[in-house]
Amino acid sequence: MNEKSKCTIKNPQNVKTADIIIGIPSLNEADNIRFVVETVDKGLRKYYKKYKCVIINVDNNSPDGTGKVFMETKTVNPKIYVSTCNGVRGKGNNFLNLFNQVKELDAQAVTVVDADMQSITPEWVKAFLDPILNKKYDFVTPYYSRNEYDGTITNNIAYPLVYGLYGIDLRQPIGGDFSFSSRIVNSWIAKKWHKPTKQYGVDIFMTLEAIIGDYKICQVSLGQKIHKPSAPKLGPMFSQVVATILKQIIISKDKWMKTDKVVNIPMFGRKKSGHPQPMGVDYKSMKITSIFEYKINRDILKRALTPEIFGKIDDMYKEEEIDIGKTLWTKVLYDCVYAYDTTDLNMGLVEALRPLYFGRLISFIRRTLDMSHEESEEEIKEQAKRFWELRQYLIEKYK
């Protein structure tokens, strides 16, 4: 059982029980949280007025006044504000507070939406909750129309590893927004939470625990995702997500080694996903960072990668002509999974993987620059399939 991380709780309407909870995790989102709260309140009023509903802001004690804006936003449905203690940060800590509220209020169904979401509509509330309340699903992940250069950790690490090892075609396993049943909450709370899980690693932790525990999972198509860009948070986000996914893969070896087929996860919601949010990429800066960080981490990578794979990578970086294709990237990640399990490299390995991740990104950008969004999306899916085709490369290491 994880300790409760809440420090402040405001429940002015003295809510004791609820059927439905909308959770909004936040850190310094005073500029957008009002819009999200008003939108989900409209959705609850339109589709779930017969249910007892509550909107909960689980906050990291935001100094910008997020909590004040949340509580002052006019809604028909009651609101609860829960904050971690001063100095305690991390999205996962917010989720722990939310999970404890789910238990205390004895809720049936929960939807979580990020406080920075700008494209949310009242219909999202129904799209997320309907599979839980009416179709007996336990966990619902989003399917957005996202720019191919947005969600790069999803596209290049989370999605292909989930596809390749667990045989689960779940396009956005760390989409940030979810819905889930009360049944699965007990499972999450009971698990051991490592430090990265209490931060940005929480999304992939939840998804992989749902897969490992054989919970009923579906996806919901929501159209365009417009939100604050992830780039400023990419450093800590990368480390925390990768550390969590590697840990989860190691503890569930018995599960994924027995996987023998790819399962297509059901999709509900919109038929057409629409055009993604346009965004630019700083290719030059990414390449400079990749080369600089590779030099720092070269010795760790030499220990982690097989001699053949390390040789290919090392030659590229010496010549500063980086071309990490699908097959090479698959073997790099599988080498790192094995090294994380069998060496003492730990977080050093996670940090050392980052320059190669940037190397994969610039290789993907160069390949897809003149492609349509649909063609680029196909490239991402083909990469996931390559992870499935080459899964024996990792399994053989354990024999």
mmCIF file of C-alpha atoms in Angstrom:
data_model
loop_
_atom_site.group_PDB
_atom_site.id
_atom_site.type_symbol
_atom_site.label_atom_id
_atom_site.label_comp_id
_atom_site.label_asym_id
_atom_site.label_seq_id
_atom_site.Cartn_x
_atom_site.Cartn_y
_atom_site.Cartn_z
ATOM 1 C CA MET A 1 0.000 0.000 0.000
ATOM 2 C CA ASN A 2 1.365 3.421 -0.903
ATOM 3 C CA GLU A 3 1.321 6.223 1.605
ATOM 4 C CA LYS A 4 -1.062 9.055 0.910
ATOM 5 C CA SER A 5 0.770 12.062 -0.472
ATOM 6 C CA LYS A 6 -1.994 14.613 0.049
ATOM 7 C CA CYS A 7 -1.232 17.622 2.219
ATOM 8 C CA THR A 8 -4.151 19.966 1.513
ATOM 9 C CA ILE A 9 -7.746 19.004 0.817
ATOM 10 C CA LYS A 10 -10.650 21.371 0.214
ATOM 11 C CA ASN A 11 -14.116 19.842 -0.018
ATOM 12 C CA PRO A 12 -16.468 22.812 0.552
ATOM 13 C CA GLN A 13 -19.603 20.883 -0.449
ATOM 14 C CA ASN A 14 -18.660 18.014 1.870
ATOM 15 C CA VAL A 15 -18.888 15.352 -0.856
ATOM 16 C CA LYS A 16 -18.956 11.918 0.815
ATOM 17 C CA THR A 17 -19.709 9.605 -2.134
ATOM 18 C CA ALA A 18 -19.633 9.790 -5.945
ATOM 19 C CA ASP A 19 -20.436 7.570 -8.916
ATOM 20 C CA ILE A 20 -18.207 9.431 -11.369
ATOM 21 C CA ILE A 21 -14.983 11.356 -10.774
ATOM 22 C CA ILE A 22 -13.280 13.639 -13.274
ATOM 23 C CA GLY A 23 -9.666 14.046 -12.166
ATOM 24 C CA ILE A 24 -7.509 16.935 -13.367
ATOM 25 C CA PRO A 25 -3.808 16.626 -12.427
ATOM 26 C CA SER A 26 -1.913 19.913 -12.559
ATOM 27 C CA LEU A 27 1.239 21.898 -11.964
ATOM 28 C CA ASN A 28 1.091 25.612 -12.789
ATOM 29 C CA GLU A 29 -1.931 25.461 -15.108
ATOM 30 C CA ALA A 30 -3.812 28.554 -13.844
ATOM 31 C CA ASP A 31 -4.057 29.883 -17.411
ATOM 32 C CA ASN A 32 -6.038 26.902 -18.787
ATOM 33 C CA ILE A 33 -7.637 24.914 -15.967
ATOM 34 C CA ARG A 34 -10.823 27.030 -15.929
ATOM 35 C CA PHE A 35 -11.550 26.037 -19.540
ATOM 36 C CA VAL A 36 -11.013 22.322 -18.786
ATOM 37 C CA VAL A 37 -13.225 22.449 -15.664
ATOM 38 C CA GLU A 38 -16.064 24.273 -17.446
ATOM 39 C CA THR A 39 -15.897 21.823 -20.366
ATOM 40 C CA VAL A 40 -16.013 18.649 -18.256
ATOM 41 C CA ASP A 41 -18.818 20.143 -16.139
ATOM 42 C CA LYS A 42 -20.841 20.690 -19.333
ATOM 43 C CA GLY A 43 -20.158 17.092 -20.382
ATOM 44 C CA LEU A 44 -21.296 15.715 -17.024
ATOM 45 C CA ARG A 45 -24.466 17.838 -17.085
ATOM 46 C CA LYS A 46 -25.264 16.797 -20.653
ATOM 47 C CA TYR A 47 -24.615 13.055 -20.408
ATOM 48 C CA TYR A 48 -24.518 12.012 -16.736
ATOM 49 C CA LYS A 49 -26.939 14.186 -14.779
ATOM 50 C CA LYS A 50 -28.513 11.087 -13.150
ATOM 51 C CA TYR A 51 -25.158 10.190 -11.593
ATOM 52 C CA LYS A 52 -23.441 11.685 -8.544
ATOM 53 C CA CYS A 53 -20.432 13.408 -10.089
ATOM 54 C CA VAL A 54 -17.494 15.338 -8.680
ATOM 55 C CA ILE A 55 -14.583 17.183 -10.320
ATOM 56 C CA ILE A 56 -11.272 16.811 -8.476
ATOM 57 C CA ASN A 57 -8.134 18.868 -9.072
ATOM 58 C CA VAL A 58 -5.084 16.925 -7.894
ATOM 59 C CA ASP A 59 -2.392 19.585 -7.810
ATOM 60 C CA ASN A 60 1.322 19.874 -6.992
ATOM 61 C CA ASN A 61 0.778 22.917 -4.753
ATOM 62 C CA SER A 62 1.126 25.169 -7.820
ATOM 63 C CA PRO A 63 2.584 28.589 -6.939
ATOM 64 C CA ASP A 64 0.738 30.226 -9.873
ATOM 65 C CA GLY A 65 -2.650 29.897 -8.139
ATOM 66 C CA THR A 66 -4.004 26.922 -10.121
ATOM 67 C CA GLY A 67 -5.966 25.748 -7.077
ATOM 68 C CA LYS A 68 -7.570 29.159 -6.539
ATOM 69 C CA VAL A 69 -8.683 29.365 -10.180
ATOM 70 C CA PHE A 70 -10.043 25.811 -9.956
ATOM 71 C CA MET A 71 -12.105 26.466 -6.831
ATOM 72 C CA GLU A 72 -13.437 29.799 -8.154
ATOM 73 C CA THR A 73 -14.626 28.303 -11.466
ATOM 74 C CA LYS A 74 -18.430 28.137 -11.472
ATOM 75 C CA THR A 75 -19.783 24.594 -11.953
ATOM 76 C CA VAL A 76 -23.017 22.717 -11.327
ATOM 77 C CA ASN A 77 -21.124 19.629 -10.151
ATOM 78 C CA PRO A 78 -19.214 19.847 -6.847
ATOM 79 C CA LYS A 79 -15.446 20.240 -6.760
ATOM 80 C CA ILE A 80 -12.682 18.957 -4.499
ATOM 81 C CA TYR A 81 -9.122 20.315 -4.430
ATOM 82 C CA VAL A 82 -6.311 18.022 -3.256
ATOM 83 C CA SER A 83 -2.667 19.097 -3.202
ATOM 84 C CA THR A 84 0.637 17.447 -2.427
ATOM 85 C CA CYS A 85 2.748 19.074 0.287
ATOM 86 C CA ASN A 86 4.990 22.013 -0.508
ATOM 87 C CA GLY A 87 8.032 20.729 -2.415
ATOM 88 C CA VAL A 88 6.421 17.390 -3.360
ATOM 89 C CA ARG A 89 6.114 17.300 -7.140
ATOM 90 C CA GLY A 90 5.296 14.656 -9.709
ATOM 91 C CA LYS A 91 2.295 13.681 -11.805
ATOM 92 C CA GLY A 92 2.342 10.238 -10.188
ATOM 93 C CA ASN A 93 1.950 11.776 -6.727
ATOM 94 C CA ASN A 94 -1.124 13.579 -8.058
ATOM 95 C CA PHE A 95 -2.494 10.257 -9.308
ATOM 96 C CA LEU A 96 -1.885 8.622 -5.919
ATOM 97 C CA ASN A 97 -3.998 11.361 -4.339
ATOM 98 C CA LEU A 98 -6.686 10.794 -6.968
ATOM 99 C CA PHE A 99 -6.696 7.022 -6.421
ATOM 100 C CA ASN A 100 -7.162 7.529 -2.688
ATOM 101 C CA GLN A 101 -10.127 9.825 -3.413
ATOM 102 C CA VAL A 102 -11.622 7.142 -5.681
ATOM 103 C CA LYS A 103 -11.496 4.697 -2.772
ATOM 104 C CA GLU A 104 -12.786 7.185 -0.184
ATOM 105 C CA LEU A 105 -15.732 8.268 -2.349
ATOM 106 C CA ASP A 106 -16.422 4.716 -3.579
ATOM 107 C CA ALA A 107 -16.616 5.856 -7.223
ATOM 108 C CA GLN A 108 -17.510 3.507 -10.109
ATOM 109 C CA ALA A 109 -15.745 5.277 -12.965
ATOM 110 C CA VAL A 110 -12.992 7.861 -13.327
ATOM 111 C CA THR A 111 -11.811 10.024 -16.208
ATOM 112 C CA VAL A 112 -8.526 11.927 -16.079
ATOM 113 C CA VAL A 113 -7.798 14.881 -18.366
ATOM 114 C CA ASP A 114 -4.675 17.028 -18.369
ATOM 115 C CA ALA A 115 -5.126 20.612 -17.202
ATOM 116 C CA ASP A 116 -3.310 21.993 -20.274
ATOM 117 C CA MET A 117 -5.734 20.430 -22.784
ATOM 118 C CA GLN A 118 -7.069 23.047 -25.212
ATOM 119 C CA SER A 119 -9.044 20.820 -27.614
ATOM 120 C CA ILE A 120 -11.265 19.066 -25.058
ATOM 121 C CA THR A 121 -15.040 19.094 -25.702
ATOM 122 C CA PRO A 122 -18.024 17.977 -23.547
ATOM 123 C CA GLU A 123 -18.306 14.923 -25.833
ATOM 124 C CA TRP A 124 -14.942 13.661 -24.555
ATOM 125 C CA VAL A 125 -16.571 13.006 -21.174
ATOM 126 C CA LYS A 126 -19.069 10.584 -22.734
ATOM 127 C CA ALA A 127 -16.446 9.050 -25.023
ATOM 128 C CA PHE A 128 -14.201 8.232 -22.052
ATOM 129 C CA LEU A 129 -16.858 7.116 -19.565
ATOM 130 C CA ASP A 130 -19.212 5.094 -21.785
ATOM 131 C CA PRO A 131 -16.852 2.074 -22.183
ATOM 132 C CA ILE A 132 -16.405 1.919 -18.392
ATOM 133 C CA LEU A 133 -20.051 2.381 -17.404
ATOM 134 C CA ASN A 134 -21.794 0.528 -20.241
ATOM 135 C CA LYS A 135 -19.297 -1.845 -21.886
ATOM 136 C CA LYS A 136 -17.511 -3.278 -18.816
ATOM 137 C CA TYR A 137 -14.039 -2.021 -19.766
ATOM 138 C CA ASP A 138 -11.504 -1.346 -16.999
ATOM 139 C CA PHE A 139 -9.063 0.949 -18.797
ATOM 140 C CA VAL A 140 -9.512 3.341 -21.720
ATOM 141 C CA THR A 141 -6.635 5.060 -23.517
ATOM 142 C CA PRO A 142 -6.993 7.982 -25.943
ATOM 143 C CA TYR A 143 -6.371 7.936 -29.669
ATOM 144 C CA TYR A 144 -5.582 11.420 -30.933
ATOM 145 C CA SER A 145 -4.650 12.876 -34.247
ATOM 146 C CA ARG A 146 -1.155 14.005 -33.206
ATOM 147 C CA ASN A 147 1.622 15.555 -35.219
ATOM 148 C CA GLU A 148 4.239 12.912 -36.018
ATOM 149 C CA TYR A 149 6.875 15.072 -34.267
ATOM 150 C CA ASP A 150 4.751 15.384 -31.118
ATOM 151 C CA GLY A 151 4.618 12.497 -28.634
ATOM 152 C CA THR A 152 8.085 11.288 -29.623
ATOM 153 C CA ILE A 153 8.550 9.143 -26.490
ATOM 154 C CA THR A 154 5.228 7.475 -27.302
ATOM 155 C CA ASN A 155 6.104 6.911 -30.964
ATOM 156 C CA ASN A 156 9.654 5.650 -30.533
ATOM 157 C CA ILE A 157 9.709 3.936 -27.143
ATOM 158 C CA ALA A 158 6.358 3.258 -25.441
ATOM 159 C CA TYR A 159 4.259 2.245 -28.468
ATOM 160 C CA PRO A 160 6.815 -0.062 -30.146
ATOM 161 C CA LEU A 161 7.841 -1.758 -26.876
ATOM 162 C CA VAL A 162 4.221 -2.408 -25.858
ATOM 163 C CA TYR A 163 3.511 -3.728 -29.375
ATOM 164 C CA GLY A 164 6.726 -5.710 -29.734
ATOM 165 C CA LEU A 165 6.881 -7.385 -26.327
ATOM 166 C CA TYR A 166 3.287 -7.635 -25.128
ATOM 167 C CA GLY A 167 1.680 -7.968 -28.574
ATOM 168 C CA ILE A 168 -0.759 -5.162 -27.767
ATOM 169 C CA ASP A 169 -1.510 -2.657 -30.539
ATOM 170 C CA LEU A 170 -2.232 0.312 -28.269
ATOM 171 C CA ARG A 171 -1.309 3.409 -30.251
ATOM 172 C CA GLN A 172 -1.008 5.935 -27.416
ATOM 173 C CA PRO A 173 -0.152 4.120 -24.186
ATOM 174 C CA ILE A 174 1.033 7.349 -22.535
ATOM 175 C CA GLY A 175 -1.543 9.760 -23.945
ATOM 176 C CA GLY A 176 -1.945 11.608 -20.627
ATOM 177 C CA ASP A 177 -5.741 11.271 -20.511
ATOM 178 C CA PHE A 178 -7.498 8.051 -19.465
ATOM 179 C CA SER A 179 -10.590 6.562 -17.946
ATOM 180 C CA PHE A 180 -10.732 3.555 -15.673
ATOM 181 C CA SER A 181 -12.869 1.471 -13.329
ATOM 182 C CA SER A 182 -12.607 1.403 -9.534
ATOM 183 C CA ARG A 183 -11.545 -2.264 -9.806
ATOM 184 C CA ILE A 184 -8.218 -1.459 -11.439
ATOM 185 C CA VAL A 185 -7.450 1.345 -8.952
ATOM 186 C CA ASN A 186 -6.994 -1.197 -6.145
ATOM 187 C CA SER A 187 -4.424 -3.017 -8.282
ATOM 188 C CA TRP A 188 -2.421 0.176 -8.948
ATOM 189 C CA ILE A 189 -2.397 1.248 -5.305
ATOM 190 C CA ALA A 190 -1.245 -2.193 -4.138
ATOM 191 C CA LYS A 191 1.879 -2.166 -6.347
ATOM 192 C CA LYS A 192 5.280 -0.820 -5.331
ATOM 193 C CA TRP A 193 5.750 2.710 -6.691
ATOM 194 C CA HIS A 194 9.332 3.675 -7.560
ATOM 195 C CA LYS A 195 10.384 7.325 -7.665
ATOM 196 C CA PRO A 196 10.025 7.704 -11.488
ATOM 197 C CA THR A 197 6.499 6.234 -11.260
ATOM 198 C CA LYS A 198 5.544 9.021 -8.861
ATOM 199 C CA GLN A 199 6.583 11.473 -11.576
ATOM 200 C CA TYR A 200 6.011 11.293 -15.355
ATOM 201 C CA GLY A 201 6.355 7.498 -15.339
ATOM 202 C CA VAL A 202 2.830 7.078 -13.979
ATOM 203 C CA ASP A 203 1.073 6.877 -17.388
ATOM 204 C CA ILE A 204 3.102 3.938 -18.676
ATOM 205 C CA PHE A 205 2.980 2.293 -15.224
ATOM 206 C CA MET A 206 -0.844 2.366 -15.327
ATOM 207 C CA THR A 207 -0.991 1.065 -18.900
ATOM 208 C CA LEU A 208 1.466 -1.787 -18.390
ATOM 209 C CA GLU A 209 -0.175 -2.840 -15.113
ATOM 210 C CA ALA A 210 -3.500 -2.972 -16.991
ATOM 211 C CA ILE A 211 -1.876 -5.190 -19.654
ATOM 212 C CA ILE A 212 0.026 -7.400 -17.193
ATOM 213 C CA GLY A 213 -3.098 -7.834 -15.060
ATOM 214 C CA ASP A 214 -5.239 -8.831 -18.076
ATOM 215 C CA TYR A 215 -7.722 -6.021 -17.511
ATOM 216 C CA LYS A 216 -10.202 -5.228 -20.271
ATOM 217 C CA ILE A 217 -8.729 -2.387 -22.368
ATOM 218 C CA CYS A 218 -10.041 -0.259 -25.240
ATOM 219 C CA GLN A 219 -9.137 2.945 -27.084
ATOM 220 C CA VAL A 220 -11.301 5.963 -27.811
ATOM 221 C CA SER A 221 -10.774 8.212 -30.847
ATOM 222 C CA LEU A 222 -11.044 11.879 -29.842
ATOM 223 C CA GLY A 223 -9.790 13.855 -32.838
ATOM 224 C CA GLN A 224 -7.147 16.545 -32.586
ATOM 225 C CA LYS A 225 -4.972 16.991 -29.496
ATOM 226 C CA ILE A 226 -4.026 20.613 -28.830
ATOM 227 C CA HIS A 227 -2.008 21.229 -25.673
ATOM 228 C CA LYS A 228 1.147 22.881 -24.410
ATOM 229 C CA PRO A 229 4.196 21.419 -26.183
ATOM 230 C CA SER A 230 6.018 18.665 -24.276
ATOM 231 C CA ALA A 231 9.487 19.812 -25.409
ATOM 232 C CA PRO A 232 10.312 21.944 -22.301
ATOM 233 C CA LYS A 233 9.601 18.914 -20.051
ATOM 234 C CA LEU A 234 11.285 16.380 -22.339
ATOM 235 C CA GLY A 235 14.480 15.867 -20.280
ATOM 236 C CA PRO A 236 12.913 14.686 -17.002
ATOM 237 C CA MET A 237 9.960 13.139 -18.849
ATOM 238 C CA PHE A 238 12.276 10.931 -20.928
ATOM 239 C CA SER A 239 14.216 9.658 -17.900
ATOM 240 C CA GLN A 240 11.118 8.974 -15.795
ATOM 241 C CA VAL A 241 9.111 7.254 -18.547
ATOM 242 C CA VAL A 242 12.028 5.114 -19.738
ATOM 243 C CA ALA A 243 13.047 4.100 -16.191
ATOM 244 C CA THR A 244 9.459 3.058 -15.463
ATOM 245 C CA ILE A 245 8.943 1.124 -18.692
ATOM 246 C CA LEU A 246 12.238 -0.762 -18.265
ATOM 247 C CA LYS A 247 11.347 -1.669 -14.659
ATOM 248 C CA GLN A 248 7.891 -2.884 -15.695
ATOM 249 C CA ILE A 249 9.309 -4.949 -18.574
ATOM 250 C CA ILE A 250 11.789 -6.649 -16.234
ATOM 251 C CA ILE A 251 9.199 -7.597 -13.596
ATOM 252 C CA SER A 252 6.789 -8.952 -16.228
ATOM 253 C CA LYS A 253 9.205 -11.157 -18.213
ATOM 254 C CA ASP A 254 7.066 -14.240 -17.606
ATOM 255 C CA LYS A 255 4.115 -12.450 -19.211
ATOM 256 C CA TRP A 256 5.650 -11.074 -22.408
ATOM 257 C CA MET A 257 7.930 -14.013 -23.157
ATOM 258 C CA LYS A 258 4.831 -16.197 -23.572
ATOM 259 C CA THR A 259 3.096 -13.757 -25.932
ATOM 260 C CA ASP A 260 2.572 -15.373 -29.341
ATOM 261 C CA LYS A 261 0.250 -13.009 -31.226
ATOM 262 C CA VAL A 262 -0.605 -9.336 -31.679
ATOM 263 C CA VAL A 263 -3.961 -8.272 -30.268
ATOM 264 C CA ASN A 264 -5.810 -5.346 -31.860
ATOM 265 C CA ILE A 265 -7.388 -3.270 -29.093
ATOM 266 C CA PRO A 266 -11.005 -2.175 -29.806
ATOM 267 C CA MET A 267 -11.506 1.455 -30.846
ATOM 268 C CA PHE A 268 -14.592 3.543 -30.048
ATOM 269 C CA GLY A 269 -15.390 7.192 -30.658
ATOM 270 C CA ARG A 270 -14.953 9.342 -33.742
ATOM 271 C CA LYS A 271 -14.666 7.746 -37.176
ATOM 272 C CA LYS A 272 -12.450 10.535 -38.547
ATOM 273 C CA SER A 273 -9.553 11.772 -36.441
ATOM 274 C CA GLY A 274 -9.010 15.117 -38.227
ATOM 275 C CA HIS A 275 -5.787 17.012 -38.934
ATOM 276 C CA PRO A 276 -3.092 17.137 -36.244
ATOM 277 C CA GLN A 277 -1.784 20.270 -34.531
ATOM 278 C CA PRO A 278 1.001 21.779 -36.695
ATOM 279 C CA MET A 279 4.413 22.086 -35.053
ATOM 280 C CA GLY A 280 8.009 22.754 -35.970
ATOM 281 C CA VAL A 281 11.121 20.805 -34.983
ATOM 282 C CA ASP A 282 14.637 22.036 -34.204
ATOM 283 C CA TYR A 283 16.578 19.409 -36.153
ATOM 284 C CA LYS A 284 19.959 21.150 -35.842
ATOM 285 C CA SER A 285 19.756 21.580 -32.067
ATOM 286 C CA MET A 286 18.638 17.962 -31.659
ATOM 287 C CA LYS A 287 21.615 16.712 -33.669
ATOM 288 C CA ILE A 288 24.095 18.834 -31.690
ATOM 289 C CA THR A 289 22.628 17.543 -28.399
ATOM 290 C CA SER A 290 22.723 13.957 -29.636
ATOM 291 C CA ILE A 291 26.405 14.129 -30.618
ATOM 292 C CA PHE A 292 27.439 15.989 -27.441
ATOM 293 C CA GLU A 293 25.604 13.597 -25.100
ATOM 294 C CA TYR A 294 26.846 10.540 -26.992
ATOM 295 C CA LYS A 295 30.461 11.496 -26.225
ATOM 296 C CA ILE A 296 29.615 11.765 -22.516
ATOM 297 C CA ASN A 297 27.767 8.432 -22.439
ATOM 298 C CA ARG A 298 29.891 6.417 -24.875
ATOM 299 C CA ASP A 299 31.465 4.147 -22.241
ATOM 300 C CA ILE A 300 28.100 3.177 -20.740
ATOM 301 C CA LEU A 301 26.672 2.434 -24.188
ATOM 302 C CA LYS A 302 29.708 0.289 -24.995
ATOM 303 C CA ARG A 303 28.834 -1.853 -21.948
ATOM 304 C CA ALA A 304 25.107 -1.968 -22.700
ATOM 305 C CA LEU A 305 25.041 -2.664 -26.449
ATOM 306 C CA THR A 306 26.271 -5.788 -28.234
ATOM 307 C CA PRO A 307 29.647 -5.241 -29.978
ATOM 308 C CA GLU A 308 28.021 -5.323 -33.431
ATOM 309 C CA ILE A 309 25.352 -2.734 -32.569
ATOM 310 C CA PHE A 310 27.783 -0.532 -30.650
ATOM 311 C CA GLY A 311 30.206 -0.612 -33.601
ATOM 312 C CA LYS A 312 27.535 0.632 -36.019
ATOM 313 C CA ILE A 313 26.435 3.384 -33.642
ATOM 314 C CA ASP A 314 29.984 4.455 -32.793
ATOM 315 C CA ASP A 315 30.960 4.786 -36.465
ATOM 316 C CA MET A 316 27.924 7.009 -37.117
ATOM 317 C CA TYR A 317 28.742 9.344 -34.260
ATOM 318 C CA LYS A 318 32.447 9.535 -35.161
ATOM 319 C CA GLU A 319 31.489 10.600 -38.692
ATOM 320 C CA GLU A 320 28.576 12.727 -37.357
ATOM 321 C CA GLU A 321 26.373 11.055 -39.985
ATOM 322 C CA ILE A 322 23.579 9.650 -37.869
ATOM 323 C CA ASP A 323 21.138 7.249 -39.486
ATOM 324 C CA ILE A 324 19.366 5.042 -36.943
ATOM 325 C CA GLY A 325 16.767 3.092 -38.911
ATOM 326 C CA LYS A 326 13.930 0.913 -37.629
ATOM 327 C CA THR A 327 15.923 -2.328 -37.298
ATOM 328 C CA LEU A 328 18.920 -0.712 -35.610
ATOM 329 C CA TRP A 329 16.690 1.213 -33.198
ATOM 330 C CA THR A 330 14.811 -1.977 -32.283
ATOM 331 C CA LYS A 331 18.059 -3.764 -31.442
ATOM 332 C CA VAL A 332 19.370 -0.756 -29.483
ATOM 333 C CA LEU A 333 16.265 -0.741 -27.277
ATOM 334 C CA TYR A 334 16.263 -4.513 -26.829
ATOM 335 C CA ASP A 335 19.968 -4.416 -25.883
ATOM 336 C CA CYS A 336 19.120 -1.743 -23.305
ATOM 337 C CA VAL A 337 16.241 -3.783 -21.848
ATOM 338 C CA TYR A 338 18.613 -6.719 -21.317
ATOM 339 C CA ALA A 339 21.422 -4.537 -19.951
ATOM 340 C CA TYR A 340 19.034 -2.832 -17.523
ATOM 341 C CA ASP A 341 18.060 -6.270 -16.220
ATOM 342 C CA THR A 342 21.499 -7.876 -16.045
ATOM 343 C CA THR A 343 23.959 -5.070 -15.170
ATOM 344 C CA ASP A 344 24.267 -2.406 -12.473
ATOM 345 C CA LEU A 345 24.015 0.476 -14.977
ATOM 346 C CA ASN A 346 20.508 1.458 -13.765
ATOM 347 C CA MET A 347 19.701 5.182 -14.256
ATOM 348 C CA GLY A 348 23.076 5.676 -15.919
ATOM 349 C CA LEU A 349 21.822 3.507 -18.779
ATOM 350 C CA VAL A 350 18.542 5.448 -18.986
ATOM 351 C CA GLU A 351 20.460 8.723 -19.371
ATOM 352 C CA ALA A 352 22.886 7.121 -21.848
ATOM 353 C CA LEU A 353 19.993 6.067 -24.085
ATOM 354 C CA ARG A 354 18.894 9.683 -24.542
ATOM 355 C CA PRO A 355 21.449 10.686 -27.240
ATOM 356 C CA LEU A 356 20.480 7.599 -29.274
ATOM 357 C CA TYR A 357 16.807 8.498 -28.852
ATOM 358 C CA PHE A 358 17.598 11.935 -30.295
ATOM 359 C CA GLY A 359 19.564 10.169 -33.022
ATOM 360 C CA ARG A 360 16.503 8.072 -33.858
ATOM 361 C CA LEU A 361 14.352 11.227 -33.920
ATOM 362 C CA ILE A 362 16.564 13.082 -36.375
ATOM 363 C CA SER A 363 16.739 9.959 -38.573
ATOM 364 C CA PHE A 364 12.922 9.749 -38.543
ATOM 365 C CA ILE A 365 12.549 13.481 -39.270
ATOM 366 C CA ARG A 366 14.906 13.266 -42.232
ATOM 367 C CA ARG A 367 13.022 10.271 -43.634
ATOM 368 C CA THR A 368 9.521 11.738 -43.205
ATOM 369 C CA LEU A 369 10.070 15.434 -43.908
ATOM 370 C CA ASP A 370 8.406 15.274 -47.324
ATOM 371 C CA MET A 371 5.772 12.710 -46.320
ATOM 372 C CA SER A 372 2.121 13.386 -45.553
ATOM 373 C CA HIS A 373 0.884 12.909 -41.980
ATOM 374 C CA GLU A 374 -0.713 9.593 -43.012
ATOM 375 C CA GLU A 375 2.543 8.330 -44.549
ATOM 376 C CA SER A 376 4.506 9.342 -41.435
ATOM 377 C CA GLU A 377 1.965 7.558 -39.239
ATOM 378 C CA GLU A 378 2.460 4.431 -41.350
ATOM 379 C CA GLU A 379 6.220 4.677 -40.690
ATOM 380 C CA ILE A 380 5.541 4.736 -36.930
ATOM 381 C CA LYS A 381 3.322 1.658 -37.225
ATOM 382 C CA GLU A 382 5.898 -0.155 -39.365
ATOM 383 C CA GLN A 383 8.486 0.523 -36.659
ATOM 384 C CA ALA A 384 6.213 -1.103 -34.046
ATOM 385 C CA LYS A 385 5.824 -4.134 -36.325
ATOM 386 C CA ARG A 386 9.619 -4.367 -36.586
ATOM 387 C CA PHE A 387 9.776 -4.616 -32.783
ATOM 388 C CA TRP A 388 7.372 -7.566 -32.974
ATOM 389 C CA GLU A 389 9.305 -9.252 -35.801
ATOM 390 C CA LEU A 390 12.594 -8.953 -33.886
ATOM 391 C CA ARG A 391 11.350 -9.832 -30.388
ATOM 392 C CA GLN A 392 13.293 -13.128 -30.506
ATOM 393 C CA TYR A 393 16.474 -11.010 -30.602
ATOM 394 C CA LEU A 394 15.743 -10.085 -26.966
ATOM 395 C CA ILE A 395 14.254 -13.421 -25.879
ATOM 396 C CA GLU A 396 17.342 -15.320 -27.131
ATOM 397 C CA LYS A 397 19.532 -13.259 -24.781
ATOM 398 C CA TYR A 398 17.794 -14.861 -21.810
ATOM 399 C CA LYS A 399 18.357 -18.442 -22.999
#
